[in-house]
Amino acid sequence: MNYKDEFEREQDKPIDNTRDEITDGFDSNSDYETSIQHSREGESESSFIANKPEPLSEQSANRVEYKNSAKRKKRTIKGFASMVAAGVVGSVLTLTILPYTDYMENFSSNQAGPEIGTVQQNTNTKANTVTAQPTSAKSSSSIADTVEQLSKTIVGIVNYQQQQSRGLYGNNSSQTVESGTGSGVIFQKNNDIAYIVTNNHVVEGATKLEVSLYNGEKVSAEIVGTDALTDLAVIKIDSKYVEATAQFGDSSTLRPGDQVYAIGNPLGLDFARTVTSGIVSAVNRSIAVNTSAGNWETNVIQTDAAINPGNSGGALINPEGLVIGINSLKIADSGVEGLGFAIPSNDFIPIVNQLIESGKVVRPYLGIGLADLSEVPQMYWENLPESVKEGVMITAVEPNSAAANGGLEAQDVIVSMNGTKIANSSELRKYLYSDVKNGDDIKFEVYRDGKLTTVNVKLTK
């Protein structure tokens, strides 16, 4: 029999299972290859057949079992390592991709409470007393989100006044014309009234007020009360136009370097709800202001956030969205930049509450006309000692007033009140309106006819 033919027939036989067993039982098929090599070297047919694998000896079986066990351990270790590697890769991918998704934003919005810096409708029919909300050093919200929420409470205010004009034929006529624009902050909403705080100079002299809301809608407004001395005013509109109100923060916590943002309508409604950023440059600045009620030393927050004409009455907010100041004025001299000022919330809150309650601020009333000694011609105070360079001269005394009843006279020069030195009329008003109240007695030191004398006055409304 030809070896080649016999080999081919043997190959046709079902020997695959035997080969699989050998392959599975050993690291290699070297023994099987050796038997084939032997048959190819000329062994007989019977020799080739006899060289098929014999049943495994005990030693061989142990070796097979040992190698199988080793392989299973390798597969187990490889599987565990693959699982750990997959976990690590998955975590890395999650941390890398998650910031670019809206999952955290949605999660935060689901967990968040009321909108920052704003509150919703108050169902009380009577106006509530306004208070300052506590502030924290950090805020987790985006300033863009905060501004977006608070912008709904920022309004534009247009002041219309009557203007007289002479016609072609000498006839007099009047018409209502736009006199100026400013900003305001909606801070309280009741059943049918919403209150807005702004500056007095924004609404002063108005015969008509128009409020422009965040959505462009324009509504008429009425004055609730004004205080020229502190340059504050409260106006009101129908509450049906209002969606949210701002909250006031505690300005006493401010420090130089704190981040702040100004929101208002610089240069008019074309730039409505403009946002500028800056820091608190200083606190408790004292700025001399000439108001329609007289000179006044205004306590202000200094900031380098851009404040321009039209920003008056707008909000100065902290990163939490709480209003901590009402933007009021700036120094606009040539070469000067970044000197804006806002009335602190802790100063304007008591004024706002009084304006809502009574329409005016009730202060002690002396009933005298005043002039700084430095503004009075020297011929009227030449009898004063040479050491006296500062003080306030009384120019007039109202009959039956507290001053008249106490014995103050025209041309008296006031130099102190209850032992506090008075250098000018601004200091006199500051002491009168801040340090004493109606019913108190004040001991005035005055120079009369060149001699120092004391006059006691009991304060009245």
Coordinates of C-alpha atoms in Angstrom, one line a residue:
M1 CA 0.0 0.0 0.0
N2 CA 1.3 3.3 -0.9
Y3 CA 2.2 5.4 2.2
K4 CA 0.9 8.5 0.7
D5 CA -2.5 7.1 -0.1
E6 CA -2.8 5.5 3.3
F7 CA -1.8 8.8 5.0
E8 CA -4.5 10.6 3.0
R9 CA -7.1 8.0 4.0
E10 CA -6.0 8.3 7.6
Q11 CA -6.4 12.0 7.3
D12 CA -10.0 11.4 6.1
K13 CA -10.8 9.7 9.4
P14 CA -12.3 11.6 12.2
I15 CA -9.2 12.4 14.2
D16 CA -10.0 16.0 15.0
N17 CA -11.3 15.2 18.5
T18 CA -8.0 13.5 19.3
R19 CA -6.0 16.6 18.1
D20 CA -8.2 18.9 20.1
E21 CA -7.6 16.9 23.3
I22 CA -3.9 17.0 22.8
T23 CA -4.0 20.7 22.1
D24 CA -6.1 21.4 25.1
G25 CA -4.0 19.2 27.3
F26 CA -0.6 20.6 26.5
D27 CA 1.0 24.0 26.0
S28 CA 1.9 22.9 22.4
N29 CA 1.3 20.1 20.0
S30 CA 5.0 19.1 20.0
D31 CA 4.3 15.4 20.7
Y32 CA 1.8 15.2 17.9
E33 CA 4.2 16.8 15.5
T34 CA 6.9 14.3 16.6
S35 CA 4.7 11.3 15.7
I36 CA 4.0 12.9 12.3
Q37 CA 7.7 13.4 11.8
H38 CA 8.4 9.8 12.6
S39 CA 5.8 8.5 10.2
R40 CA 7.2 10.7 7.5
E41 CA 10.7 9.1 8.1
G42 CA 9.4 5.8 6.8
E43 CA 7.6 4.0 9.6
S44 CA 5.0 1.4 8.5
E45 CA 1.3 2.0 8.4
S46 CA 0.8 0.1 11.6
S47 CA 3.6 2.1 13.3
F48 CA 1.8 5.4 12.3
I49 CA -1.4 4.1 13.6
A50 CA 0.2 2.9 16.8
N51 CA 1.7 6.3 17.3
K52 CA -1.7 7.9 17.9
P53 CA -1.8 9.3 21.4
E54 CA -2.2 6.7 24.1
P55 CA -4.3 7.4 27.2
L56 CA -2.5 9.9 29.4
S57 CA -0.4 8.5 32.2
E58 CA -1.0 9.7 35.8
Q59 CA 2.1 11.9 35.6
S60 CA 0.9 13.4 32.3
A61 CA -2.6 13.9 33.7
N62 CA -1.2 15.8 36.6
R63 CA 0.9 18.0 34.3
V64 CA -2.2 18.7 32.2
E65 CA -4.3 19.6 35.3
Y66 CA -1.5 21.9 36.6
K67 CA -1.3 23.7 33.3
N68 CA -5.1 24.0 33.0
S69 CA -5.2 25.4 36.5
A70 CA -2.5 27.9 35.6
K71 CA -4.4 28.9 32.5
R72 CA -7.6 29.4 34.4
K73 CA -5.7 31.6 36.9
K74 CA -4.3 33.7 34.1
R75 CA -7.7 34.1 32.6
T76 CA -9.2 35.1 36.0
I77 CA -6.4 37.7 36.6
K78 CA -6.8 39.0 33.0
G79 CA -10.5 39.3 33.5
F80 CA -10.2 41.2 36.8
A81 CA -7.5 43.5 35.3
S82 CA -9.8 44.2 32.3
M83 CA -12.6 45.0 34.6
V84 CA -10.5 47.4 36.7
A85 CA -9.1 49.0 33.6
A86 CA -12.6 49.5 32.2
G87 CA -13.8 51.1 35.4
V88 CA -10.8 53.6 35.4
V89 CA -11.3 54.5 31.7
G90 CA -15.1 54.9 32.3
S91 CA -14.4 57.2 35.3
V92 CA -11.9 59.3 33.3
L93 CA -14.4 59.7 30.4
T94 CA -17.2 60.6 32.8
L95 CA -15.1 63.3 34.5
T96 CA -13.9 64.6 31.2
I97 CA -17.3 64.8 29.4
L98 CA -19.6 65.7 32.3
P99 CA -18.6 69.4 32.5
Y100 CA -19.6 69.8 28.9
T101 CA -23.1 68.5 29.5
D102 CA -26.1 70.1 31.2
Y103 CA -26.6 67.3 33.7
M104 CA -25.1 69.4 36.6
E105 CA -27.0 72.4 35.6
N106 CA -30.3 70.5 35.5
F107 CA -29.4 68.8 38.8
S108 CA -28.7 72.2 40.4
S109 CA -31.9 73.7 39.1
N110 CA -33.9 70.8 40.4
Q111 CA -32.4 71.2 43.9
A112 CA -32.3 75.0 44.0
G113 CA -34.7 77.1 46.1
P114 CA -36.1 80.5 45.3
E115 CA -34.4 82.6 42.6
I116 CA -31.3 84.5 43.9
G117 CA -31.8 88.1 44.7
T118 CA -35.5 88.1 43.8
V119 CA -38.8 87.3 45.5
Q120 CA -42.2 86.7 44.2
Q121 CA -45.6 88.3 44.9
N122 CA -46.6 89.3 48.4
T123 CA -50.3 88.8 49.0
N124 CA -50.5 91.3 51.9
T125 CA -52.5 94.4 51.1
K126 CA -50.4 96.5 53.4
A127 CA -46.8 97.4 52.5
N128 CA -44.3 95.4 54.4
T129 CA -41.3 96.9 56.3
V130 CA -38.3 96.5 54.1
T131 CA -35.3 94.7 55.7
A132 CA -31.8 93.8 54.7
Q133 CA -31.0 90.1 53.9
P134 CA -27.9 88.5 55.3
T135 CA -25.1 88.1 52.8
S136 CA -22.4 85.4 52.4
A137 CA -18.9 85.7 51.1
K138 CA -19.4 83.2 48.3
S139 CA -22.1 82.4 45.7
S140 CA -22.3 79.3 43.6
S141 CA -24.5 80.8 40.9
S142 CA -23.3 82.2 37.7
I143 CA -23.3 86.0 37.6
A144 CA -25.0 85.8 34.2
D145 CA -27.8 83.8 35.8
T146 CA -28.0 86.3 38.7
V147 CA -28.1 89.3 36.4
E148 CA -30.7 87.6 34.2
Q149 CA -33.0 87.1 37.2
L150 CA -32.4 90.6 38.7
S151 CA -32.8 92.4 35.4
K152 CA -36.6 91.8 35.6
T153 CA -36.6 94.2 38.6
I154 CA -34.7 97.0 36.9
V155 CA -36.8 99.7 35.2
G156 CA -36.3 102.8 33.2
I157 CA -37.9 106.0 34.4
V158 CA -38.8 108.9 32.2
N159 CA -39.5 112.3 33.8
Y160 CA -42.0 114.5 31.9
Q161 CA -42.5 118.1 32.8
Q162 CA -44.7 121.0 31.7
Q163 CA -43.0 123.5 29.5
Q164 CA -44.3 126.9 28.7
S165 CA -43.9 128.3 25.2
R166 CA -45.0 131.5 23.5
G167 CA -46.9 131.2 20.3
L168 CA -46.3 133.0 17.0
Y169 CA -48.9 135.6 17.9
G170 CA -47.9 136.0 21.6
N171 CA -50.2 133.3 22.9
N172 CA -48.8 131.3 25.8
S173 CA -49.2 127.5 25.7
S174 CA -47.8 124.6 27.6
Q175 CA -46.9 121.1 26.6
T176 CA -45.5 118.0 28.4
V177 CA -42.0 117.3 27.3
E178 CA -39.4 114.7 28.4
S179 CA -37.1 116.3 31.0
G180 CA -34.8 113.4 31.8
T181 CA -34.4 109.6 32.3
G182 CA -33.1 107.4 35.1
S183 CA -33.4 104.0 36.6
G184 CA -35.2 102.3 39.4
V185 CA -35.5 99.0 41.3
I186 CA -38.8 97.1 42.0
F187 CA -38.4 96.0 45.6
Q188 CA -41.9 95.1 46.8
K189 CA -45.2 93.8 45.3
N190 CA -48.5 93.7 47.0
N191 CA -51.9 92.8 45.7
D192 CA -52.3 95.7 43.5
I193 CA -49.2 97.9 44.1
A194 CA -45.6 97.5 43.2
Y195 CA -43.0 99.8 44.8
I196 CA -39.9 101.2 43.1
V197 CA -37.0 102.9 44.7
T198 CA -35.0 105.5 42.8
N199 CA -33.2 108.9 43.2
N200 CA -35.1 112.0 44.0
H201 CA -33.4 113.9 41.2
V202 CA -34.8 111.4 38.7
V203 CA -38.4 112.2 39.6
E204 CA -38.1 115.7 40.9
G205 CA -40.4 118.3 39.3
A206 CA -42.2 115.7 37.2
T207 CA -45.8 116.2 36.1
K208 CA -45.9 112.7 34.6
L209 CA -43.8 109.6 35.2
E210 CA -43.4 106.7 32.8
V211 CA -41.8 103.4 33.7
S212 CA -40.2 101.1 31.1
L213 CA -40.2 97.4 32.1
Y214 CA -37.7 94.8 31.2
N215 CA -39.9 93.5 28.4
G216 CA -40.3 96.9 26.8
E217 CA -43.7 97.6 28.1
K218 CA -44.3 101.2 29.3
V219 CA -46.7 102.0 32.2
S220 CA -47.5 105.2 34.1
A221 CA -46.2 105.7 37.7
E222 CA -47.1 107.8 40.7
I223 CA -44.9 109.3 43.4
V224 CA -45.3 107.7 46.8
G225 CA -42.8 110.0 48.6
T226 CA -39.5 111.8 48.1
D227 CA -36.6 113.0 50.2
A228 CA -34.5 115.6 48.5
L229 CA -31.8 115.7 51.3
T230 CA -30.9 112.0 50.9
D231 CA -31.8 112.0 47.1
L232 CA -34.2 109.1 47.5
A233 CA -37.7 108.6 46.2
V234 CA -40.3 105.8 46.0
I235 CA -42.8 105.5 43.2
K236 CA -45.5 102.9 42.5
I237 CA -47.0 101.1 39.5
D238 CA -49.8 98.6 39.1
S239 CA -48.5 95.2 40.3
K240 CA -50.0 93.3 37.4
Y241 CA -47.0 94.3 35.3
V242 CA -44.5 93.0 37.8
E243 CA -43.1 89.4 37.8
A244 CA -40.4 89.6 40.5
T245 CA -38.9 92.0 43.0
A246 CA -35.4 92.5 44.3
Q247 CA -34.1 92.0 47.8
F248 CA -31.8 94.3 49.7
G249 CA -28.6 93.0 51.2
D250 CA -26.6 94.2 54.3
S251 CA -24.2 96.9 53.1
S252 CA -22.4 96.9 56.5
T253 CA -20.6 93.6 55.4
L254 CA -18.9 95.3 52.4
R255 CA -15.2 95.6 52.3
P256 CA -12.9 97.3 49.8
G257 CA -12.1 94.7 47.0
D258 CA -15.5 93.0 47.1
Q259 CA -16.9 92.4 43.6
V260 CA -20.0 94.4 42.7
Y261 CA -22.1 95.0 39.6
A262 CA -24.1 98.1 38.5
I263 CA -27.3 97.6 36.5
G264 CA -29.2 100.5 35.0
N265 CA -30.0 102.6 31.9
P266 CA -27.0 104.7 31.0
L267 CA -27.7 107.5 28.5
G268 CA -31.3 106.5 28.3
L269 CA -33.5 103.6 27.4
D270 CA -31.5 102.7 24.3
F271 CA -29.0 101.1 26.7
A272 CA -31.5 99.7 29.1
R273 CA -30.4 97.2 31.8
T274 CA -26.7 97.7 31.0
V275 CA -24.4 95.7 33.4
T276 CA -21.0 96.9 34.4
S277 CA -18.7 95.3 36.9
G278 CA -16.1 96.5 39.4
I279 CA -15.1 96.4 43.0
V280 CA -15.9 98.3 46.1
S281 CA -13.2 100.9 46.1
A282 CA -14.1 102.3 49.6
V283 CA -16.9 102.3 52.1
N284 CA -18.3 105.1 54.3
R285 CA -17.1 107.8 52.0
S286 CA -18.6 111.3 52.8
I287 CA -19.5 113.3 49.7
A288 CA -20.8 116.9 49.9
V289 CA -23.9 117.2 47.7
N290 CA -25.9 120.3 46.9
T291 CA -29.6 119.3 46.9
S292 CA -32.8 121.2 46.5
A293 CA -33.2 120.9 50.3
G294 CA -29.7 122.3 51.0
N295 CA -26.2 121.0 51.3
W296 CA -25.7 117.5 52.7
E297 CA -22.9 115.2 53.5
T298 CA -23.9 111.9 51.9
N299 CA -22.5 108.6 53.1
V300 CA -21.7 106.5 50.0
I301 CA -20.1 103.4 48.7
Q302 CA -17.3 104.2 46.3
T303 CA -17.0 101.8 43.3
D304 CA -15.1 101.7 40.0
A305 CA -18.0 100.0 38.2
A306 CA -19.0 102.3 35.3
I307 CA -21.8 104.6 36.3
N308 CA -23.1 107.1 33.7
P309 CA -26.0 109.6 33.4
G310 CA -29.1 107.5 33.4
N311 CA -27.7 105.0 35.9
S312 CA -29.1 107.1 38.7
G313 CA -31.5 105.1 40.8
G314 CA -30.3 101.8 39.5
A315 CA -29.0 98.8 41.5
L316 CA -25.5 98.1 42.8
I317 CA -25.5 94.4 43.6
N318 CA -23.2 91.8 45.1
P319 CA -22.5 88.4 43.4
E320 CA -25.5 86.9 45.3
G321 CA -27.8 89.3 43.5
L322 CA -28.7 91.3 46.6
V323 CA -29.0 95.1 46.2
I324 CA -26.5 96.7 48.4
G325 CA -26.6 100.2 47.0
I326 CA -28.6 102.6 44.8
N327 CA -26.3 104.2 42.2
S328 CA -26.5 108.0 42.7
L329 CA -23.7 110.0 41.4
K330 CA -20.1 110.1 40.0
I331 CA -17.2 112.5 39.6
A332 CA -17.0 113.3 36.0
D333 CA -14.1 115.8 35.9
S334 CA -11.7 115.7 33.0
G335 CA -9.1 113.0 33.5
V336 CA -11.1 111.3 36.2
E337 CA -12.2 107.7 35.8
G338 CA -13.8 105.1 37.9
L339 CA -15.2 107.3 40.7
G340 CA -18.8 106.3 41.1
F341 CA -20.9 106.4 44.2
A342 CA -24.0 104.5 45.6
I343 CA -26.2 105.1 48.6
P344 CA -25.7 102.1 50.9
S345 CA -28.7 99.8 51.5
N346 CA -28.5 100.2 55.3
D347 CA -28.8 104.0 54.8
F348 CA -31.7 104.0 52.3
I349 CA -33.8 101.2 53.8
P350 CA -35.1 103.4 56.8
I351 CA -35.8 106.2 54.4
V352 CA -37.7 103.9 52.0
N353 CA -39.8 102.6 54.9
Q354 CA -40.7 106.1 56.0
L355 CA -41.6 107.2 52.5
I356 CA -44.0 104.3 52.1
E357 CA -45.5 104.9 55.5
S358 CA -46.0 108.6 55.4
G359 CA -44.8 109.9 52.1
K360 CA -42.0 111.9 53.6
V361 CA -39.1 111.7 56.1
V362 CA -40.0 113.2 59.5
R363 CA -37.0 115.1 60.9
P364 CA -36.4 117.5 63.7
Y365 CA -37.2 121.1 62.6
L366 CA -35.4 124.2 63.8
G367 CA -36.9 126.8 61.6
I368 CA -33.8 128.7 60.7
G369 CA -32.0 129.9 57.5
L370 CA -28.4 128.9 57.3
A371 CA -25.2 130.1 55.6
D372 CA -21.6 128.9 56.0
L373 CA -19.5 131.5 57.7
S374 CA -17.0 131.3 54.9
E375 CA -19.7 132.4 52.4
V376 CA -20.9 135.4 54.4
P377 CA -19.2 138.8 53.7
Q378 CA -16.7 139.6 56.4
M379 CA -18.5 142.8 57.3
Y380 CA -21.2 140.7 58.9
W381 CA -18.9 138.8 61.2
E382 CA -16.0 141.2 61.8
N383 CA -16.8 141.3 65.6
L384 CA -15.9 137.6 65.9
P385 CA -12.6 136.7 67.6
E386 CA -9.8 136.1 65.2
S387 CA -9.6 132.5 66.2
V388 CA -13.1 131.8 64.9
K389 CA -12.8 130.8 61.2
E390 CA -15.6 128.3 60.9
G391 CA -19.3 128.1 61.9
V392 CA -22.8 128.6 60.6
M393 CA -24.5 132.0 60.6
I394 CA -28.3 132.2 61.1
T395 CA -29.8 134.3 58.3
A396 CA -33.4 134.1 59.3
V397 CA -35.6 132.7 62.1
E398 CA -39.1 131.4 61.5
P399 CA -41.7 132.7 64.0
N400 CA -43.1 130.2 66.5
S401 CA -40.4 127.7 65.5
A402 CA -38.3 125.7 67.9
A403 CA -35.4 128.1 67.2
A404 CA -37.5 131.2 67.9
N405 CA -39.0 129.6 71.1
G406 CA -35.5 128.7 72.2
G407 CA -34.1 132.2 71.7
L408 CA -31.9 131.9 68.6
E409 CA -31.6 135.1 66.6
A410 CA -30.6 136.1 63.1
Q411 CA -26.8 136.7 62.7
D412 CA -26.0 134.3 65.6
V413 CA -23.0 132.2 64.6
I414 CA -23.4 128.5 65.7
V415 CA -20.1 126.8 66.5
S416 CA -21.2 123.7 68.4
M417 CA -24.2 121.6 69.3
N418 CA -24.2 119.5 72.5
G419 CA -20.4 119.9 72.5
T420 CA -20.0 118.7 68.9
K421 CA -18.1 121.2 66.8
I422 CA -20.1 122.6 63.8
A423 CA -18.0 124.0 61.0
N424 CA -20.6 124.4 58.3
S425 CA -24.3 123.9 57.5
S426 CA -23.8 120.4 56.2
E427 CA -22.4 119.3 59.6
L428 CA -25.3 121.0 61.4
R429 CA -27.9 119.1 59.3
K430 CA -26.0 115.8 59.7
Y431 CA -26.0 116.2 63.5
L432 CA -29.6 117.3 63.6
Y433 CA -30.9 114.5 61.4
S434 CA -28.7 111.7 62.6
D435 CA -27.8 112.2 66.2
V436 CA -30.9 113.7 67.8
K437 CA -34.7 113.3 67.5
N438 CA -37.8 115.3 68.1
G439 CA -38.3 116.1 71.8
D440 CA -34.6 116.3 72.5
D441 CA -32.9 119.4 74.0
I442 CA -29.9 120.8 72.2
K443 CA -27.4 123.2 73.8
F444 CA -26.1 125.6 71.1
E445 CA -22.9 127.5 71.5
V446 CA -23.2 130.7 69.5
Y447 CA -21.4 134.0 69.0
R448 CA -23.7 136.9 69.4
D449 CA -22.2 140.4 69.0
G450 CA -18.8 138.9 69.2
K451 CA -19.4 137.1 72.5
L452 CA -19.9 133.4 73.1
T453 CA -23.2 132.4 74.6
T454 CA -25.3 129.3 75.2
V455 CA -28.9 128.8 73.9
N456 CA -31.0 125.8 74.8
V457 CA -33.6 124.6 72.2
K458 CA -36.2 121.9 72.5
L459 CA -36.6 120.1 69.1
T460 CA -40.0 119.8 67.4
K461 CA -41.3 118.4 64.1

